[in-house]
XYZ file of C-alpha atoms in Angstrom:
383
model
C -9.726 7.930 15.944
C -7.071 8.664 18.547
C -6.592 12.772 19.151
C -4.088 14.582 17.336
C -0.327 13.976 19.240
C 0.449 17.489 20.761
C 4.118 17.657 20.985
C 6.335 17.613 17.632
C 8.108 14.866 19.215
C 5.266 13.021 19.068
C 4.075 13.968 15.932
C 7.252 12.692 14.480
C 7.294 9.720 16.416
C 3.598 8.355 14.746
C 5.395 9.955 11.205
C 8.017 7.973 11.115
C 7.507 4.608 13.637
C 7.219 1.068 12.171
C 9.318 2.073 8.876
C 12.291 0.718 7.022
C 14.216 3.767 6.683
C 13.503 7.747 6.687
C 15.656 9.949 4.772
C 15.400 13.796 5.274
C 13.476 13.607 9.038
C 14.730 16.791 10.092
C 13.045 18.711 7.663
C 9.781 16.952 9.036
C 10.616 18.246 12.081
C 11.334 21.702 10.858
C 7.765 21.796 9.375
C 5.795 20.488 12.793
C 8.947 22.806 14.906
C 7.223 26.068 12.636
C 3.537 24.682 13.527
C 2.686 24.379 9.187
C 1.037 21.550 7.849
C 3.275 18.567 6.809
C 2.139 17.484 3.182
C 2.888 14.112 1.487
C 1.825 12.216 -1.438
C 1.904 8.330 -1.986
C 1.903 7.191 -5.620
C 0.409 4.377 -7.209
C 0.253 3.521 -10.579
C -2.895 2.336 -12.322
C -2.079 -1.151 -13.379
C -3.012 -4.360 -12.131
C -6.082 -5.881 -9.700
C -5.012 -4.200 -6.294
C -4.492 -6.142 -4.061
C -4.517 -6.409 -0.063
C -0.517 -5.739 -0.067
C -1.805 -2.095 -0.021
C -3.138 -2.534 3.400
C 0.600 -2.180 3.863
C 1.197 1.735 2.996
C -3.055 1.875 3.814
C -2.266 1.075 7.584
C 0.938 3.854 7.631
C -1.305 6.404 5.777
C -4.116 6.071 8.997
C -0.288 7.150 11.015
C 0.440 10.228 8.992
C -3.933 11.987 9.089
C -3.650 10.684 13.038
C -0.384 12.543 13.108
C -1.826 16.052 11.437
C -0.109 15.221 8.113
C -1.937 16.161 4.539
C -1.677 13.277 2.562
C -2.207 13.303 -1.455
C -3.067 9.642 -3.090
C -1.225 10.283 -7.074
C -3.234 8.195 -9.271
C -0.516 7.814 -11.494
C -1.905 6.705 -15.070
C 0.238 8.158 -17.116
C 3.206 5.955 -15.078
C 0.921 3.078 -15.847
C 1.370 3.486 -19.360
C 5.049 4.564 -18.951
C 6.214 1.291 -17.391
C 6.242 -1.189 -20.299
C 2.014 -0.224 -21.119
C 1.208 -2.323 -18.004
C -2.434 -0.724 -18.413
C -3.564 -0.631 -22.533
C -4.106 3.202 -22.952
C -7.539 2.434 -23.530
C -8.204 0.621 -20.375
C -6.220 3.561 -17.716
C -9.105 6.105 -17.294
C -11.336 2.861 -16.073
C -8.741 2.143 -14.168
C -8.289 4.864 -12.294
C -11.960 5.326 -11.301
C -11.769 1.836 -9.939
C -8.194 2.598 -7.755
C -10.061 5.578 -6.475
C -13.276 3.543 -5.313
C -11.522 0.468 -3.842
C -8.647 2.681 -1.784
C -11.713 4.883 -0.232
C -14.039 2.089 0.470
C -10.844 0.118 2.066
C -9.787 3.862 3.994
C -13.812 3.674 4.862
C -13.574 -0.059 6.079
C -10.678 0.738 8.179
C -11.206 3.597 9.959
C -9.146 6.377 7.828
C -10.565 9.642 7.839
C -11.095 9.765 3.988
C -12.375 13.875 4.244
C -8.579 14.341 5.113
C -7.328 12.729 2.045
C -7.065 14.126 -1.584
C -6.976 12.465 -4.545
C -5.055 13.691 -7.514
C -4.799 12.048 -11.040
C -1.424 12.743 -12.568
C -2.692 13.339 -16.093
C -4.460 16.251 -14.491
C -1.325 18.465 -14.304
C 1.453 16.283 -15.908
C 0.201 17.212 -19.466
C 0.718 20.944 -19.086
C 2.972 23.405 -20.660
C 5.129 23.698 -17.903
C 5.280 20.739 -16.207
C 6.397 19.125 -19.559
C 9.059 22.138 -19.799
C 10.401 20.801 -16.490
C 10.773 17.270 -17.737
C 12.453 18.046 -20.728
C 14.984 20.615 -18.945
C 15.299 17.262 -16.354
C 15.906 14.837 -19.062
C 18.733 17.654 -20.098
C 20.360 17.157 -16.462
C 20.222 13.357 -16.250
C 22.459 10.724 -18.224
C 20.522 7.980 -19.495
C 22.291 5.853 -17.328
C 21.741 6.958 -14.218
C 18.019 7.320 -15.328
C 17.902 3.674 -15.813
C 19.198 2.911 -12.342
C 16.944 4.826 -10.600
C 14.014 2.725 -12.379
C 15.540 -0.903 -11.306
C 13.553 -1.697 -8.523
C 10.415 -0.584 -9.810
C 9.937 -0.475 -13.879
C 9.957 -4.259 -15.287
C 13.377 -4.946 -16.389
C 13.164 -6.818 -20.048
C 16.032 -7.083 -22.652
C 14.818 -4.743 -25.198
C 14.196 -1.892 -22.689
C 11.792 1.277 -23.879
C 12.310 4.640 -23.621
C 9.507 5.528 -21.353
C 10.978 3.412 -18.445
C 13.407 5.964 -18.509
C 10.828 9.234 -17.755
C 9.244 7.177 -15.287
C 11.338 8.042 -12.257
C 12.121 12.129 -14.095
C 8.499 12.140 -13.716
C 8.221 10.913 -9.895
C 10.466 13.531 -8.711
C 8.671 16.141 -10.392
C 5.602 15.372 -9.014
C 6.946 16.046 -5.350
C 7.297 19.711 -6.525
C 3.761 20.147 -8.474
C 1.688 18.341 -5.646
C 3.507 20.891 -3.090
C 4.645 17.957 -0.834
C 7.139 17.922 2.113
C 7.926 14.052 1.723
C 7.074 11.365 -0.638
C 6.110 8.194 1.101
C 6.311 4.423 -0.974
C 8.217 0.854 0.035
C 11.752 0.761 0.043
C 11.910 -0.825 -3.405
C 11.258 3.090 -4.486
C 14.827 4.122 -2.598
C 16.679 4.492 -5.713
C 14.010 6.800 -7.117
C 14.121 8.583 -3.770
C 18.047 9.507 -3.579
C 17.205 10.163 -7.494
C 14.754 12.553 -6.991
C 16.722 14.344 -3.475
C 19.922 14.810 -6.608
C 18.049 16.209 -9.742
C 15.087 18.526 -7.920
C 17.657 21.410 -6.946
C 19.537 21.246 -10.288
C 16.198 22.729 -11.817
C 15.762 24.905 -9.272
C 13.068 23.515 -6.718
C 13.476 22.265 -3.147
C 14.594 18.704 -1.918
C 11.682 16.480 0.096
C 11.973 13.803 2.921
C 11.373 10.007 1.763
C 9.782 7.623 4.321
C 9.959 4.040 3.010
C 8.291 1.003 4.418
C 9.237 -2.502 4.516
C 8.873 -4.685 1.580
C 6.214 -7.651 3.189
C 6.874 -10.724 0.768
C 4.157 -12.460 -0.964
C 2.429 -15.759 -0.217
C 4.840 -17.622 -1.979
C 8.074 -15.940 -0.589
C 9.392 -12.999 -2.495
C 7.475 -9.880 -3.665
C 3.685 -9.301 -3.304
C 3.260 -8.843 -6.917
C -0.319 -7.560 -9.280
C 1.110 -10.413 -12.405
C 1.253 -13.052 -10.111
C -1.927 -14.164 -8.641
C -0.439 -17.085 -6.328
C 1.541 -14.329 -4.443
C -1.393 -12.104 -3.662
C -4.950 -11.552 -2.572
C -6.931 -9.451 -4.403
C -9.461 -7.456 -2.421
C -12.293 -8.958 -4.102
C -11.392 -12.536 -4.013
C -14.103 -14.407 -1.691
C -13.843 -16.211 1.205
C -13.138 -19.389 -1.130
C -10.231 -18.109 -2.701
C -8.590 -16.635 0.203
C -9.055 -20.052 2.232
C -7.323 -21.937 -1.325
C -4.466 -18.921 -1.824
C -3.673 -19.524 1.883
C -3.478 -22.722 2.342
C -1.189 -22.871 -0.187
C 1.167 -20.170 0.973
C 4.994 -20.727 2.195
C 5.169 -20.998 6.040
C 7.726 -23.557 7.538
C 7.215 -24.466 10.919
C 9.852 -22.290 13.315
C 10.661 -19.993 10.172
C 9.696 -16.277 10.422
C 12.225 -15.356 7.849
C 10.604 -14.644 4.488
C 7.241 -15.608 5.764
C 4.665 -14.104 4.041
C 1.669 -14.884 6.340
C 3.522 -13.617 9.345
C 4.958 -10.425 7.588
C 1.293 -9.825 7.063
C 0.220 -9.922 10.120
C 2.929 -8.037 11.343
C 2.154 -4.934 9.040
C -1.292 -5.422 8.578
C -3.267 -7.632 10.907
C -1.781 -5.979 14.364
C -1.575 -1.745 13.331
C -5.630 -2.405 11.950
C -6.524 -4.195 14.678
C -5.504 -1.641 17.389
C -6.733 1.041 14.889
C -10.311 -0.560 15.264
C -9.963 -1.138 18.941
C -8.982 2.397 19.880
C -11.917 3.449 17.456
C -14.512 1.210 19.772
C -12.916 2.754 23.449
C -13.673 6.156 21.999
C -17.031 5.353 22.065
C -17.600 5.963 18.287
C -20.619 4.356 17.008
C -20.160 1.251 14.775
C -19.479 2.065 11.355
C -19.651 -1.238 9.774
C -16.206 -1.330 9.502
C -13.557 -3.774 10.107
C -14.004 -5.641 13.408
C -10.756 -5.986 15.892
C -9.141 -9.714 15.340
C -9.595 -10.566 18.842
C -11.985 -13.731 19.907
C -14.475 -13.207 22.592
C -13.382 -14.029 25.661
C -10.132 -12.644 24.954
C -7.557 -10.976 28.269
C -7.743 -7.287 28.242
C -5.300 -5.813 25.976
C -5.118 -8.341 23.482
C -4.586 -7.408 19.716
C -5.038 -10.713 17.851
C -6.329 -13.886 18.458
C -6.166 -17.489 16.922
C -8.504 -20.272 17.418
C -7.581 -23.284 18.178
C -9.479 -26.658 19.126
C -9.789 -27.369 23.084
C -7.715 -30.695 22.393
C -4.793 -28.738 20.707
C -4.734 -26.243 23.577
C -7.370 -23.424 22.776
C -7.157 -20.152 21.320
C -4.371 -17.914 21.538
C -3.908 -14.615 22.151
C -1.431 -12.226 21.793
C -1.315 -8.550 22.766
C 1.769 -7.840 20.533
C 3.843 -9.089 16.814
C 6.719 -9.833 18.717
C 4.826 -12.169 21.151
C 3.801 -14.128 18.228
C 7.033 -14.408 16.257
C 8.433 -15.783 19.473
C 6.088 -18.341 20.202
C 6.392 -19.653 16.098
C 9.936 -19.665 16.340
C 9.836 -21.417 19.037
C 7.023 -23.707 17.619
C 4.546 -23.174 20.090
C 2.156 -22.126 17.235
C 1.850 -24.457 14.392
C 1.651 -22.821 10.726
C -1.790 -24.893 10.371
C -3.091 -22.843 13.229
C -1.312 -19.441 12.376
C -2.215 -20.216 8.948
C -6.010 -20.866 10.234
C -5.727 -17.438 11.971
C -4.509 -15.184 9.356
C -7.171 -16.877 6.797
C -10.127 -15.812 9.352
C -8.993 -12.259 9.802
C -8.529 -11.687 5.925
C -11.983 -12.527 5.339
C -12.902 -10.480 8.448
C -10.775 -7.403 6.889
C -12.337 -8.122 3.195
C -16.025 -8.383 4.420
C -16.695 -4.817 4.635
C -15.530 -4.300 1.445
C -17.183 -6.963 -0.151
C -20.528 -5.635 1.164
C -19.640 -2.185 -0.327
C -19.141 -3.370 -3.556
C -22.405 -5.601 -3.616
C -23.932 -2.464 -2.505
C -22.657 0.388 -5.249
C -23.510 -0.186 -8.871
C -21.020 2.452 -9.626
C -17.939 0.349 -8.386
C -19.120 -2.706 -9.646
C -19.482 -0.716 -12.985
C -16.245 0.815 -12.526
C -14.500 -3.181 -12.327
C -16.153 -4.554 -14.789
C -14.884 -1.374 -17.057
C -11.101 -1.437 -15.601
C -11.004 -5.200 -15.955
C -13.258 -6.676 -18.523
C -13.455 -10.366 -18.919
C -11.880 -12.081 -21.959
C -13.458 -12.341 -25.176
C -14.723 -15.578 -25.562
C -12.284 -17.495 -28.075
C -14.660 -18.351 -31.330
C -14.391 -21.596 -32.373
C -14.232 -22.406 -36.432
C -15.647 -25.423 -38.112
C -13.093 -26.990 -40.236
């Protein structure tokens, strides 16, 4: 792992680089300015298959440990069943235990200091006598309306709306005071609950957090990586098969890097991992049977990613930054068969790893199975 940045400028700089927007900064800097620990929690609720999207807010995470910051990982099951019972109540506890073995095995695979990370399990504190005081004096400072804005972006929308999708963002701003956080970290689909959560904190009485939002990298098919659709995702455990199938399949017009999936991927994914594991091999660290860089052997110095390609079609490529590659498929010097060829071979080289952990621990193949059991097979009757 790189050494820990030594100036708060710096600092800041890895907090807050590659993002879509970052409200509140200067209160970062206040924090690093004082020499305390910056603290900040990423939330995700316990729903569907996770899926490699969350190498996404995985690969900003490895920014914020490398940067000194505390992070917190909110298991959020009771949010699961909150937003329209996305996870049957029966099925959440499984479900947690397999979010908290596939996010540490994919921290593991990439390089992420997981002794530096803390897990929390929002059931754990949101059931108390005073945290449930707070929500109800919240729900007494909040009209319904705005309470149903705040959710848009993130609870499902449906006609007949429930009540609970209405506590679900109360509850998200509370839990920046009762995980003792500085900033609150998510995509920038979560804004709404963000500027909600900077308005209602003080009116009970507690202090207002930062909000550092990422992009929003579209799915396969165009539009949002989602868990309920599995044509616009990879889930971390689909094999080398699927990936090849789900990617060949995927949106990406020659010349067009404008909601283009396989390139957005790259962009957040493929490139910050790669010179994650690349700096982790100059250090000198032994291999850790990690993730290995996406660079071809052979390769100039300084390169970040690599795509094969045939002698007769011109050989590999190699690039040492995104931007070098979006400007070469704009410009339709890289055909999406080959990009597409590219991407596909360092999924399966990011997945591996992972793959081998799971064939490895009974306990997280136990904890799948439990989180998402098959179907019941449907009986047939005789007539």
């Amino acid at each position: 792992m790189s050494h820990l940045p030594e100036t708060v400028e710096a600092k800041l700089a890895l907090i807050t680089r590659n993002l879509q927007e970052v409200i509140g900064a200067d209160l970062i800097r206040k924090k690093l300015e004082a020499g305390e620990v910056v603290k900040c929690y990423f939330g995700t609720a316990t729903t569907g298959r996770p899926h490699i999207g969350y190498f996404v807010p995985l690969t900003k995470i490895a920014d914020f440990l490398n940067a000194g910051v505390e992070v917190t990982i909110l298991l959020a099951d009771v949010h699961a069943i909150l937003d329209n019972l996305k996870a049957p109540v029966e099925l959440v506890a499984h479900r947690v235990e397999y979010y908290r073995h596939i996010l540490t095995n994919v921290f593991h695979t990439v390089g992420v200091p997981v002794e530096r990370l803390k897990f929390v399990v929002g059931s754990s504190y949101q059931l108390s006598a005073k945290y449930t005081m707070d929500n109800f004096r919240l729900c007494a400072n909040v009209t319904e309306h705005d309470a149903k804005r705040a959710g848009a972006e993130v609870v499902r929308q449906v006609e007949s709306p429930l009540l609970s999708g209405l506590l679900y963002p109360g509850m998200q701003a509370l839990d920046e005071e009762y995980l003792g956080v500085d900033f609150q970290f998510g995509g920038v689909d979560q804004r709404k609950i963000f500027v909600f959560a900077e308005e209602v904190l003080p009116k009970l009485g507690y202090k207002k957090r930062a909000h550092l939002m990422n992009r929003m990298v579209p799915g396969l098919a165009g539009g949002k990586m989602s868990s309920s659709d599995p044509n616009s995702k990879i889930d971390f455990l689909d094999t080398p098969a699927d990936v090849k199938k789900k990617i060949k399949a995927a949106f990406c017009e020659e010349g067009n890097i404008v909601d283009n999936g396989i390139l957005a991927f790259a962009n957040a994914v493929l490139f910050p991992i790669s010179r994650l594991r690349l700096a982790i091999a100059a250090s000198g660290a032994p291999d850790d049977g990690g993730v290995k860089p996406f660079v071809l052997e052979g390769a100039p110095e300084g390169t970040v990613f690599s795509i094969g390609r045939k002698p007769e079609w011109g050989g590999p490529l190699h690039y040492k930054t995104y931007e070098e590659l979006e400007q070469d498929f704009a410009d339709k010097k890289v055909h999406p068969g080959d990009l597409k060829a590219g991407v596909q071979e360092a999924i399966i080289n990011l997945l591996a790893p992972l793959h081998r952990r799971f064939a490895e621990d009974p306990a997280f193949r136990e904890a799948e199975l439990k989180a998402y059991p098959p179907p019941e097979p449907v009986k047939k009757v005789k007539k």
